Short mmCIF file of C-alpha atoms and ligand atoms in Angstrom, two decimals:
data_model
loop_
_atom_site.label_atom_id
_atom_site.label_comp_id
_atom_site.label_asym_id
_atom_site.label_seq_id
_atom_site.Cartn_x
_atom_site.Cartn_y
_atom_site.Cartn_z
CA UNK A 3 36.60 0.92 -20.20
CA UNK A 4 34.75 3.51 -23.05
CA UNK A 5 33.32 -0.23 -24.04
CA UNK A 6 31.67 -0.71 -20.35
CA UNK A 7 30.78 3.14 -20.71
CA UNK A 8 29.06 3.29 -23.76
CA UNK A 9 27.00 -0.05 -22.87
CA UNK A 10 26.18 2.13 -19.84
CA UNK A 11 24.92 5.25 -21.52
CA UNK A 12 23.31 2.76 -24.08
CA UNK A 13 21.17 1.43 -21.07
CA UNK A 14 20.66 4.60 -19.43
CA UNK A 15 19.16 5.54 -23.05
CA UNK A 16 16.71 2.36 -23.40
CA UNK A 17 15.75 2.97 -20.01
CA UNK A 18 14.82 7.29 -19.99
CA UNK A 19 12.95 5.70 -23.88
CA UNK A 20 11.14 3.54 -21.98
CA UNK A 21 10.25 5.04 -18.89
CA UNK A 22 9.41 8.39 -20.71
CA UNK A 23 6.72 6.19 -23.57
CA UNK A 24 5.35 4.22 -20.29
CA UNK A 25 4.67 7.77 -18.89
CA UNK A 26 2.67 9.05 -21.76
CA UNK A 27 0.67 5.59 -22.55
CA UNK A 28 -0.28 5.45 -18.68
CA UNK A 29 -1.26 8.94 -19.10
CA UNK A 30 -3.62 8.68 -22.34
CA UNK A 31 -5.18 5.63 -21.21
CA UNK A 32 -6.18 6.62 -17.44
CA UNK A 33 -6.29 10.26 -17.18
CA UNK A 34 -9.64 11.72 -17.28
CA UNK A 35 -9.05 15.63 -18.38
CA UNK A 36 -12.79 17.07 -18.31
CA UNK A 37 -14.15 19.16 -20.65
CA UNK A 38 -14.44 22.29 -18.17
CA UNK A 39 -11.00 22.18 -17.20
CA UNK A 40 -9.49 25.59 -19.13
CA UNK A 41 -6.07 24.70 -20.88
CA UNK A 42 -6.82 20.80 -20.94
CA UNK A 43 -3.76 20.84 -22.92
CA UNK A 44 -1.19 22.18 -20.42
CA UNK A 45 -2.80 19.99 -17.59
CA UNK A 46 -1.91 16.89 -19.50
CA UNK A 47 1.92 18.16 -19.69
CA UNK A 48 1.84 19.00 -16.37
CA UNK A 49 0.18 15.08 -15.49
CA UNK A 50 2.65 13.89 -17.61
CA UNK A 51 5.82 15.66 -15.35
CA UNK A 52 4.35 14.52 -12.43
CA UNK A 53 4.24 10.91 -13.82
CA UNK A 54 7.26 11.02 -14.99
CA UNK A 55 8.90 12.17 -11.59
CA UNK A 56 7.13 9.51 -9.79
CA UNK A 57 8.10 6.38 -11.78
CA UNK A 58 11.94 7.61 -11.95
CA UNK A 59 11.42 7.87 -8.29
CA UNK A 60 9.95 3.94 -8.06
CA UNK A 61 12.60 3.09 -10.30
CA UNK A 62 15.53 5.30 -8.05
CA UNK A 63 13.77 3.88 -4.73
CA UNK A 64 13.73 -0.25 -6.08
CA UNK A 65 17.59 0.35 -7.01
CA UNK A 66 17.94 1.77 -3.22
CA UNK A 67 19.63 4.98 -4.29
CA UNK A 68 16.84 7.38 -3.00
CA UNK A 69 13.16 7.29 -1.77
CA UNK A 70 10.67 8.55 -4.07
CA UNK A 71 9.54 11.59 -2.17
CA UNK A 72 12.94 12.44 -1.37
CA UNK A 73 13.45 12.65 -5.64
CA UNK A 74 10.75 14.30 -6.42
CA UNK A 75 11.14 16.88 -3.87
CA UNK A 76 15.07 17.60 -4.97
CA UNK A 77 13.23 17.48 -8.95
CA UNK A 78 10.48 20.18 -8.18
CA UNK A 79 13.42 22.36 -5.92
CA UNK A 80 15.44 22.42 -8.94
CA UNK A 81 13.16 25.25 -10.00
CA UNK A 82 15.24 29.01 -9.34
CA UNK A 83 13.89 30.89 -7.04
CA UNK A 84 12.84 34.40 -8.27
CA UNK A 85 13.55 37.40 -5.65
CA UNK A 86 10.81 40.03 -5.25
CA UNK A 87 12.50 43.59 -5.15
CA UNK A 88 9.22 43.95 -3.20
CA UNK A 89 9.82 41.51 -0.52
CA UNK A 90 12.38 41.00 2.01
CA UNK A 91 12.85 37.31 2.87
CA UNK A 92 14.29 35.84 5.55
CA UNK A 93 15.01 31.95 6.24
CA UNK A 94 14.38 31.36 10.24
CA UNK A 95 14.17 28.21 12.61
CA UNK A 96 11.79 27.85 15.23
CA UNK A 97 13.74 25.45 17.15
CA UNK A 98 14.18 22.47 15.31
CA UNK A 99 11.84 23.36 12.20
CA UNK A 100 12.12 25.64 9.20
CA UNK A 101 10.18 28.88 8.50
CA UNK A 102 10.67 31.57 5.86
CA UNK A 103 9.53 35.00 6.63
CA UNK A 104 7.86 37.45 3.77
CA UNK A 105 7.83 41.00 4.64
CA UNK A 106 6.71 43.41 2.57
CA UNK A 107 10.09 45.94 1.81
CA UNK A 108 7.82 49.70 2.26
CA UNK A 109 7.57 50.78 5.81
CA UNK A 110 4.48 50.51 7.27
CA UNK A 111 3.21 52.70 10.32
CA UNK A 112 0.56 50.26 11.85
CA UNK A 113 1.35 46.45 12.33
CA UNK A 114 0.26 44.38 9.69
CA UNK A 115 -1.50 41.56 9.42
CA UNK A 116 -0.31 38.09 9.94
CA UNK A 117 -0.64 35.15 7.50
CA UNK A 118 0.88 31.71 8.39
CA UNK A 119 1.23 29.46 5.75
CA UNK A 120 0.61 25.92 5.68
CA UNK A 121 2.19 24.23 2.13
CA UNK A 122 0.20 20.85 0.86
CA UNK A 123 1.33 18.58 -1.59
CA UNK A 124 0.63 14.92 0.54
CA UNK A 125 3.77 14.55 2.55
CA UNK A 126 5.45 13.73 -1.20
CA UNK A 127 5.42 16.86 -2.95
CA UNK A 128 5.82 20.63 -1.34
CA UNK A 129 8.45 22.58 0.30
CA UNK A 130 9.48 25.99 1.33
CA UNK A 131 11.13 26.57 -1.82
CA UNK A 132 8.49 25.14 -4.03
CA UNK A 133 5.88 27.42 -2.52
CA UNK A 134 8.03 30.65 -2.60
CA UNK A 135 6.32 32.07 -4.95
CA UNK A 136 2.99 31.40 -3.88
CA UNK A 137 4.49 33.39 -0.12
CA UNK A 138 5.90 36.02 -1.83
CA UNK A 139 3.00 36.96 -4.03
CA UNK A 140 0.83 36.87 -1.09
CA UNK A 141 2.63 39.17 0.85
CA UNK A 142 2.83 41.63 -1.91
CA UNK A 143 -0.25 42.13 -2.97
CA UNK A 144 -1.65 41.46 0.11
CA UNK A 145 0.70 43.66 2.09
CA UNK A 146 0.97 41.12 4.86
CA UNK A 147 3.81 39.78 6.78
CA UNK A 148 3.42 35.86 5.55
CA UNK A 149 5.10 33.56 7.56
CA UNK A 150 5.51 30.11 5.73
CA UNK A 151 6.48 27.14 8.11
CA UNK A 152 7.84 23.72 6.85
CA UNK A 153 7.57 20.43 8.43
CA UNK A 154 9.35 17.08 8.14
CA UNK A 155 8.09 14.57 5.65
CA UNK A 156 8.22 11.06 4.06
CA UNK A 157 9.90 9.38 4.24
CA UNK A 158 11.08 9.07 7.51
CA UNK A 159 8.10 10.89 8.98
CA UNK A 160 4.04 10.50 8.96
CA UNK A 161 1.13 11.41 10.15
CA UNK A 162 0.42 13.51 12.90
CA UNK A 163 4.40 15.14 12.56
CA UNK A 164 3.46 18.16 10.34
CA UNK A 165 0.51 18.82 12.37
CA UNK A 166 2.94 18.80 16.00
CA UNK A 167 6.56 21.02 13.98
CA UNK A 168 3.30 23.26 12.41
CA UNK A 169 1.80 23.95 15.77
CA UNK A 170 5.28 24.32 17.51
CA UNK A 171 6.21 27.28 14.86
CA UNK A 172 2.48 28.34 14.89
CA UNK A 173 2.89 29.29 18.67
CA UNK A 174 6.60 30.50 18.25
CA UNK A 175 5.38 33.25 16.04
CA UNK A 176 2.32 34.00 18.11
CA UNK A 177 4.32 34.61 21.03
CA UNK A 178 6.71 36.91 18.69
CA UNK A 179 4.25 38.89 16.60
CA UNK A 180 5.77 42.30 17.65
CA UNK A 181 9.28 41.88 16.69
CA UNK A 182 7.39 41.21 13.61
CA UNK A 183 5.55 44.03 13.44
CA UNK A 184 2.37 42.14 13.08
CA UNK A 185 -1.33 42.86 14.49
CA UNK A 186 -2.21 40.49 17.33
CA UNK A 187 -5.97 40.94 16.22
CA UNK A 188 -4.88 40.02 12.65
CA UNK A 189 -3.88 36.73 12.42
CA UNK A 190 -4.78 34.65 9.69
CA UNK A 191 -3.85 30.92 8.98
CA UNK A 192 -3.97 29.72 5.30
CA UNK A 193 -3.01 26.28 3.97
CA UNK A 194 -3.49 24.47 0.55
CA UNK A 195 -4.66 20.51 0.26
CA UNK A 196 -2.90 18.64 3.42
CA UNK A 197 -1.62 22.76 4.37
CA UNK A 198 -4.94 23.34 4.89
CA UNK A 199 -5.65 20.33 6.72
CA UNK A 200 -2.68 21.58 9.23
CA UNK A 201 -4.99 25.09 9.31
CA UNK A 202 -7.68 23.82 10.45
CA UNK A 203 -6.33 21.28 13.05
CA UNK A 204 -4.20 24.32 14.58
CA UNK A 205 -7.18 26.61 14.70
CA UNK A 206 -8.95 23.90 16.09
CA UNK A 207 -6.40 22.98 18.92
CA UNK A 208 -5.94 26.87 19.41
CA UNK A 209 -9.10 27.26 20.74
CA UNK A 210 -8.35 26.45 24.12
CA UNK A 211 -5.39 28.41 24.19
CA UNK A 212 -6.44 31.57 26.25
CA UNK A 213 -2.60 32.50 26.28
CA UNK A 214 -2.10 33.23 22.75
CA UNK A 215 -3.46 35.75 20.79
CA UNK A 216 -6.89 35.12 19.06
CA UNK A 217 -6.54 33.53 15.27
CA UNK A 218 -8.73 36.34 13.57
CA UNK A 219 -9.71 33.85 10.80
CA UNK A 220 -8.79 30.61 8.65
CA UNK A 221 -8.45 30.49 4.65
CA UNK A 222 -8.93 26.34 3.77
CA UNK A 223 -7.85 25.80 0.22
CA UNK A 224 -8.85 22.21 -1.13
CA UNK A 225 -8.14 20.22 1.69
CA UNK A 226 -8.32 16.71 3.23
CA UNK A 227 -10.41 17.22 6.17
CA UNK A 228 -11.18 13.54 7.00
CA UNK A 229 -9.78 10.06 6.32
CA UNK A 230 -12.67 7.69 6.71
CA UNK A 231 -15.11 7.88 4.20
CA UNK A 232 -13.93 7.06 0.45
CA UNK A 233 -17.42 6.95 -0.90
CA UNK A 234 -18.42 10.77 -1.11
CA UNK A 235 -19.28 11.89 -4.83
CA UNK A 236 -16.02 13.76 -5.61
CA UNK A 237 -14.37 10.52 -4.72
CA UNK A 238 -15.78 8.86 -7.36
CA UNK A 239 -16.17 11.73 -10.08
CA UNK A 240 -12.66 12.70 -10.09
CA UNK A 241 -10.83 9.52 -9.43
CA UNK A 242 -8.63 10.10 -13.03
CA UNK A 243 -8.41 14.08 -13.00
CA UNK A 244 -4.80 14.91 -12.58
CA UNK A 245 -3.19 16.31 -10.55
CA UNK A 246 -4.70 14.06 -7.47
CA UNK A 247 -5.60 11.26 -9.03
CA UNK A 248 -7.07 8.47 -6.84
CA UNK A 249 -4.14 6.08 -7.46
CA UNK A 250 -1.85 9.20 -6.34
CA UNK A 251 -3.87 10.08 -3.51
CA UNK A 252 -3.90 6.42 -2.53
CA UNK A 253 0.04 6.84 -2.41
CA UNK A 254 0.57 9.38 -0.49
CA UNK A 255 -2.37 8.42 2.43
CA UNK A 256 -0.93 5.16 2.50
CA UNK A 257 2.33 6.39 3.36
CA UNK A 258 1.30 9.33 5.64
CA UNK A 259 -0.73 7.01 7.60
CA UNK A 260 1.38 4.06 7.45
CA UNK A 261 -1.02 1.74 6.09
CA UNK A 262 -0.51 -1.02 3.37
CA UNK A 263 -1.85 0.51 -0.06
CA UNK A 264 -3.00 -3.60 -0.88
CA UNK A 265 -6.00 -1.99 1.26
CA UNK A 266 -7.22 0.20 -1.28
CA UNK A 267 -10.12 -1.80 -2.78
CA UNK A 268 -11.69 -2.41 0.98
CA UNK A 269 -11.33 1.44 1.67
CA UNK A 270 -12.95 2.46 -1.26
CA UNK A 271 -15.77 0.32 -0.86
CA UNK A 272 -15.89 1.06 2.88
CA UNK A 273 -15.71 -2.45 4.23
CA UNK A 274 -12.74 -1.09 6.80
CA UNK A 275 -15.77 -0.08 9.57
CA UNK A 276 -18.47 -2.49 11.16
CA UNK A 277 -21.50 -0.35 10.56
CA UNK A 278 -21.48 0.67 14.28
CA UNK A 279 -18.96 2.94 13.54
CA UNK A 280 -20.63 4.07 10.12
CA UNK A 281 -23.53 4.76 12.25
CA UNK A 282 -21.48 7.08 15.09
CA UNK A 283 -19.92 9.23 11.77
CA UNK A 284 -22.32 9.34 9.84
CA UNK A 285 -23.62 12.85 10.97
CA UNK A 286 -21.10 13.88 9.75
CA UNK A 287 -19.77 12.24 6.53
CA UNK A 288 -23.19 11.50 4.92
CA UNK A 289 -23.27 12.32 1.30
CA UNK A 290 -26.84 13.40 2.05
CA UNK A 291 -24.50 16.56 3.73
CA UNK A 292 -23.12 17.54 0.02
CA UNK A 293 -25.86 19.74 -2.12
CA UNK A 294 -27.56 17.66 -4.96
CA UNK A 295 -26.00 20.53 -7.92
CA UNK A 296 -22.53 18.00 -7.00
CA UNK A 297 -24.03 14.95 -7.67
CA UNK A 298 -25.21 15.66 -10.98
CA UNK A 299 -22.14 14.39 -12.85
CA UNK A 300 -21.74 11.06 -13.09
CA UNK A 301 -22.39 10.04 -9.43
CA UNK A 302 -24.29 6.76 -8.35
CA UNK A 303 -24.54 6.60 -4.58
CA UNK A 304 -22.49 3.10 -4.21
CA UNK A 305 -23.34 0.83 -1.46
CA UNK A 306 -20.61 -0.32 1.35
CA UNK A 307 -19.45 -3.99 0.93
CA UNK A 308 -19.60 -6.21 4.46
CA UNK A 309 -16.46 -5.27 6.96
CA UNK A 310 -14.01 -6.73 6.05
CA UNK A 311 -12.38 -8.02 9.94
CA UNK A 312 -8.86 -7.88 9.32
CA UNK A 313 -8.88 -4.80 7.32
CA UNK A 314 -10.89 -2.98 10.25
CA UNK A 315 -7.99 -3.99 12.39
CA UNK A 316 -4.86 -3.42 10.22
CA UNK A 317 -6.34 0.22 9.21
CA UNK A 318 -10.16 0.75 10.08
CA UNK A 319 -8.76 0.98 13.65
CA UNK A 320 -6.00 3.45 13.35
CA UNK A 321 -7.81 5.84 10.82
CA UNK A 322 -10.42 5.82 13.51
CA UNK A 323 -7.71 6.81 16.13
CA UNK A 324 -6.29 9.51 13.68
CA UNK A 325 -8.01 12.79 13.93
CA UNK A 326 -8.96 14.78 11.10
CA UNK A 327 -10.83 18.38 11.29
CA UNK A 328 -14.17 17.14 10.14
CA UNK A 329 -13.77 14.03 13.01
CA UNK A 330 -13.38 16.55 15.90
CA UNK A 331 -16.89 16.85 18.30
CA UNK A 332 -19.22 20.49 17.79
CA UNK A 333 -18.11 21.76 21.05
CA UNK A 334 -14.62 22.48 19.48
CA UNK A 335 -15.80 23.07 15.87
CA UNK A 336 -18.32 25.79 16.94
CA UNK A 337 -15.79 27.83 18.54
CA UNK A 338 -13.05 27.85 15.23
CA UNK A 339 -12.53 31.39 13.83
CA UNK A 340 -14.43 32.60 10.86
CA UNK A 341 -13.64 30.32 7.50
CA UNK A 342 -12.80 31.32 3.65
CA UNK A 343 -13.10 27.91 1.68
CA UNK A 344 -12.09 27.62 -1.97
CA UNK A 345 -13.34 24.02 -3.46
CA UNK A 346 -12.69 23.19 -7.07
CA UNK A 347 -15.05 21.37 -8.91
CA UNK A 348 -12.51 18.99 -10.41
CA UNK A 349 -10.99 17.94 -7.08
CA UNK A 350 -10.58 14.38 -5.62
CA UNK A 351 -11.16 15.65 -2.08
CA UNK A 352 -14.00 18.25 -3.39
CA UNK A 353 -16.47 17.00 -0.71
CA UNK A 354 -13.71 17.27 2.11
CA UNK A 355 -14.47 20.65 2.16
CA UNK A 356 -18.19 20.58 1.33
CA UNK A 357 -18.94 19.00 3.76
CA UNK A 358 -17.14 20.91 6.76
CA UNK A 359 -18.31 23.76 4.90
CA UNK A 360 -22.25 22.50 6.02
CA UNK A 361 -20.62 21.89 9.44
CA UNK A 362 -19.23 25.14 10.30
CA UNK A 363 -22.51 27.20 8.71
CA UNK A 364 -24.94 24.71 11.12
CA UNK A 365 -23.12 25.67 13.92
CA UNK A 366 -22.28 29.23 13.35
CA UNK A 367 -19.55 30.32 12.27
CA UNK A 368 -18.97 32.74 9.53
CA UNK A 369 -18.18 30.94 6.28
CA UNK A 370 -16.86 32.99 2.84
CA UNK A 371 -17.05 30.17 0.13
CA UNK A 372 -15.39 30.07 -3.38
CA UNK A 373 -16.26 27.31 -5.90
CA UNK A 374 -13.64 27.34 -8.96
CA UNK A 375 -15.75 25.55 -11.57
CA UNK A 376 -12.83 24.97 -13.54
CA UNK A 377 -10.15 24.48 -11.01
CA UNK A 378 -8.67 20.92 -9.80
CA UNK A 379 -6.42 20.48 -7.44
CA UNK A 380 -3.20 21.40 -6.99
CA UNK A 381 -4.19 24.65 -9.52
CA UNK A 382 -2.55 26.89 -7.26
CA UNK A 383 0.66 25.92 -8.15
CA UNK A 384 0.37 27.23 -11.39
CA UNK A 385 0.25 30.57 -10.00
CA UNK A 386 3.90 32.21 -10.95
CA UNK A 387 4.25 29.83 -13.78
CA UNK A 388 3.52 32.46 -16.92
CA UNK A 389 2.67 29.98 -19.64
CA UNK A 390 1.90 26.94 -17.37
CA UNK A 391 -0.09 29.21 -15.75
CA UNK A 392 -4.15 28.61 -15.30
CA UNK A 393 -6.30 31.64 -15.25
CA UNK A 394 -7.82 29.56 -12.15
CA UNK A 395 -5.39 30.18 -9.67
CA UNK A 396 -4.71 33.71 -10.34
CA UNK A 397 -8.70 33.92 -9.33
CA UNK A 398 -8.22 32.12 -5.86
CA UNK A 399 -5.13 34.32 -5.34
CA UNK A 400 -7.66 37.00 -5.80
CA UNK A 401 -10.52 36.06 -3.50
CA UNK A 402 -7.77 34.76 -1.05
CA UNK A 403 -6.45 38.81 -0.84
CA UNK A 404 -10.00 40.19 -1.27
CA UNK A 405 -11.02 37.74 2.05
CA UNK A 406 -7.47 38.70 3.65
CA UNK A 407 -8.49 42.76 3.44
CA UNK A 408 -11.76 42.78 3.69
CA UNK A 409 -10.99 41.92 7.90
C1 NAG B 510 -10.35 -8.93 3.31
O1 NAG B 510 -9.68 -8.27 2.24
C2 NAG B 510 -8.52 -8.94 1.79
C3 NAG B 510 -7.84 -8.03 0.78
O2 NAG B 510 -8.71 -7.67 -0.24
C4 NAG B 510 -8.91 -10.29 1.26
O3 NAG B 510 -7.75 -10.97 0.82
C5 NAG B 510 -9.59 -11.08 2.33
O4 NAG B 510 -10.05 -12.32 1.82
C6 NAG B 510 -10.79 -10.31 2.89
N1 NAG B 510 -11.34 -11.01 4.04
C7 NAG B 510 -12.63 -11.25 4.16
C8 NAG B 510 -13.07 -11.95 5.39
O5 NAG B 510 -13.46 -10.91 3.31
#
């Protein structure tokens, strides 16, 4: 019996060796850190966790004892939650789905304004808990009531689910600002990466809502605003910065959208769409939309291989189906609330963002911009880290507030 033990703690030993060498080798030989990326030293640690969370969870999800997101969701919740003496928070369901509520603690004499929160992190990563800090911040220096709203993920559940539980709690709270005590004219949706993809759907769908109160305006922080075009500069510039690397971003669309990932190398050469279709989007997914200063580094415009027929079929087809902000028609765009866009230089899905940033200033709405030139994405989380922290996020905390009062 200790015999059969030991061989088993022996194994579990090799095994945590081996997996925790193959982390850092991967690491060193395909992560690209750039040289204006502030603490390139902590963003390789922080590459390296992630790595090492995801290939325990390949490992955990081939021996059929958990799915991968499922892991490293339960490893990134393992992190204590820190109470704000500040804040009250309270842990609500809208029907079926999850919400916290931040409320600043001081009395307040006129309602406040209202920030719903969106969380990113690809259907994989991202929580309530793991963004508590983020909420709770927000609504203290912002004094805002900050409602955060969670949504069912991978594995069981894809694409469009956290856009239909977000927009179910979205209208929930809408109908409830007074209890609240939160200013119907001061509403203000806010999401990070695929959170602010859910912002800007809702905002979008809101519009032709006339029985809900007005959204006064929408804060977009890196996000994935279309799933077509894997060609645009960024794409191609930051395919090995970490934290979104395009291996890791490959993962997690591939799952949300229920494709097979064996696709990659015919998406990212665009042979998934006959050229009529290229033609009908291209208005609005040309790389001739992003400014020339974001071309500069490293970037050769790359020309799309032939379609490829059964790809355009097995996933062309339902990425065309699948709506994204950037893919909705100008009627609907040119009626969203006024924007505040943070981009980071360093980003995967930089030109997301750039490029419904040209979108929304053509057809006029108001548009506050932010370009981190050091940031990359998934910075935010950093935040309420202390030493892990990047001097990056505390500045798009910062223009996020400034925006947030300035209405
Ligand atoms: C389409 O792509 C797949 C996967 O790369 C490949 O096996 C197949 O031969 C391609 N088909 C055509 C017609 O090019």
């Amino acid at each position: 019996m200790l015999f059969l033990l030991l061989i088993l703690l022996g194994a579990g030993g090799v095994l945590s060796t081996g997996i925790g060498l193959y982390v850092i080798c991967y690491h060193l030989l395909t992560a690209d850190i750039p040289a204006g990326i502030s603490h390139p030293l902590k963003l390789r640690i922080f590459h390296c966790v992630l790595l090492l969370f995801m290939t325990w969870g390949k490992v955990l999800e081939a021996l059929k004892i958990c799915s991968l997101p499922r892991f490293v969701r339960f490893m990134h919740d393992l992190m204590p939650v820190k109470q704000d003496p500040d804040v009250v928070v309270t842990d609500l369901r809208f029907g079926s789905n999850p919400v916290k509520l931040y409320q600043p603690k001081t009395s307040s004499l006129t309602p406040r304004t209202g920030i719903i929160f969106y969380h990113g992190g690809g259907m994989v990563l991202g929580s309530l808990k793991s963004y508590h800090r983020i909420c709770c911040h927000l609504c203290k220096v912002s004094g805002s009531v900050v409602l955060s709203v969670g949504y069912r993920q991978l594995p069981e559940h894809r694409f469009p689910v956290p856009e239909i539980d977000s927009f179910a709690s979205t209208v929930h709270f809408l109908r409830s600002l007074k209890d609240y005590g939160v200013d119907p004219a001061r509403v203000v949706l806010c999401g990070d990466s695929l959170g602010g993809t859910v912002a800007a759907r809702i905002c979008q769908k809101l519009e032709e809502r006339q029985d809900l109160p007005k959204i006064r305006a929408q804060i977009l922080i890196y996000a994935k605003m279309q799933g077509l075009y894997f060609q645009l500069p960024s794409y191609e510039q930051n395919k090995n910065v970490p934290m979104l690397t395009r291996r890791f971003a490959t993962y997690c669309f591939s799952q949300y959208m229920d494709i097979n990932p064996a696709w990659e190398h015919v998406i990212f050469k665009g042979g998934h769409l006959p050229t009529e279709s290229w033609e009908k989007y291209r208005k609005w997914l040309d790389p001739e939309n992003i400014p020339q200063r974001f071309k500069q580094r490293g970037y050769r415009p790359v020309s799309r291989m032939p379609l490829n027929e059964s790809a355009y079929l097995e996933v062309g087809l339902r990425l065309e189906r699948a709506t994204f902000p950037l893919m909705v028609e100008d009627e609907v765009v040119a009626r969203v609330p006024e924007a505040c866009l943070v981009t980071c230089e360093y980003d995967f899905l930089r030109d997301d963002l750039l490029l419904y940033k040209k979108r929304l200033e053509d057809l006029g709405v108001p548009v506050t911009w932010h370009h981190m030139e050091d940031g990359f994405h998934g910075v935010l989380n950093t935040l309420t880290l202390r030493f892990f922290q990047f001097p990056c996020s505390a500045r798009i905390m910062n223009v996020i507030v400034h925006f947030i009062k300035g209405l």
